[in-house]
Amino acid sequence: GRKNFVIFFLLCGVAAAFTQIFFNPDSKVPMVGASGAIAGVLGAYLLLYPRAKVTTVIIFGFFIRLIKIPAVVVLSFWIIYQFLYGISSLAVKTGEGGVAWFAHIGGFICGVILIKLFQLFVEKNI
């Protein structure tokens, strides 16, 4: 229900913030936004609907095509992208604002863990 989703969303957001702080503790740039919590929803989606088709735009030169790709493929590429940019951001200490890459990773992992725990809890009580 709505209440459980709000709790899930907030927990993913908190986990995202703590993950970003852990990997970049000296940052003076404030974290603003809900992208870490949204990443948690993506993590949950990966476990709940891995074979769902995601309509994706492919641009190759002048050709534009829409194709349907399984969610597991799209989200696997997405989390790898977050990780690679997160690692590369550690080498750049410009002090400027940017993307909280590790917040995305932390939120995503939190979403996966919370859904797994929920599935275990529900299965035990059925």
C-alpha angles and dihedrals in degrees: 000000000000095000093054091047092052090050091047092048093049093047090051090049092051092047089049093052093048091048091052091047091049093054097038107027096156096057116127092189114103119235111234126175144042100262093115092054090045088052086057089057088051090052090052091047090053091059098038099043110018094151096045111122118242115203106229132187114229117194118193112170107301093343118098120188136175115219133174115235126183113259091237090062095045094046093044090056090044095054092045088052090051091049095048093048090044092055092046091049090061089065093053115073102175096136091227125127120263141133122331093225095173091051087061091049093046093048092048093050091046090053091051092048095046092050091048090050091047091051091050092048094048093046091052092052098048 
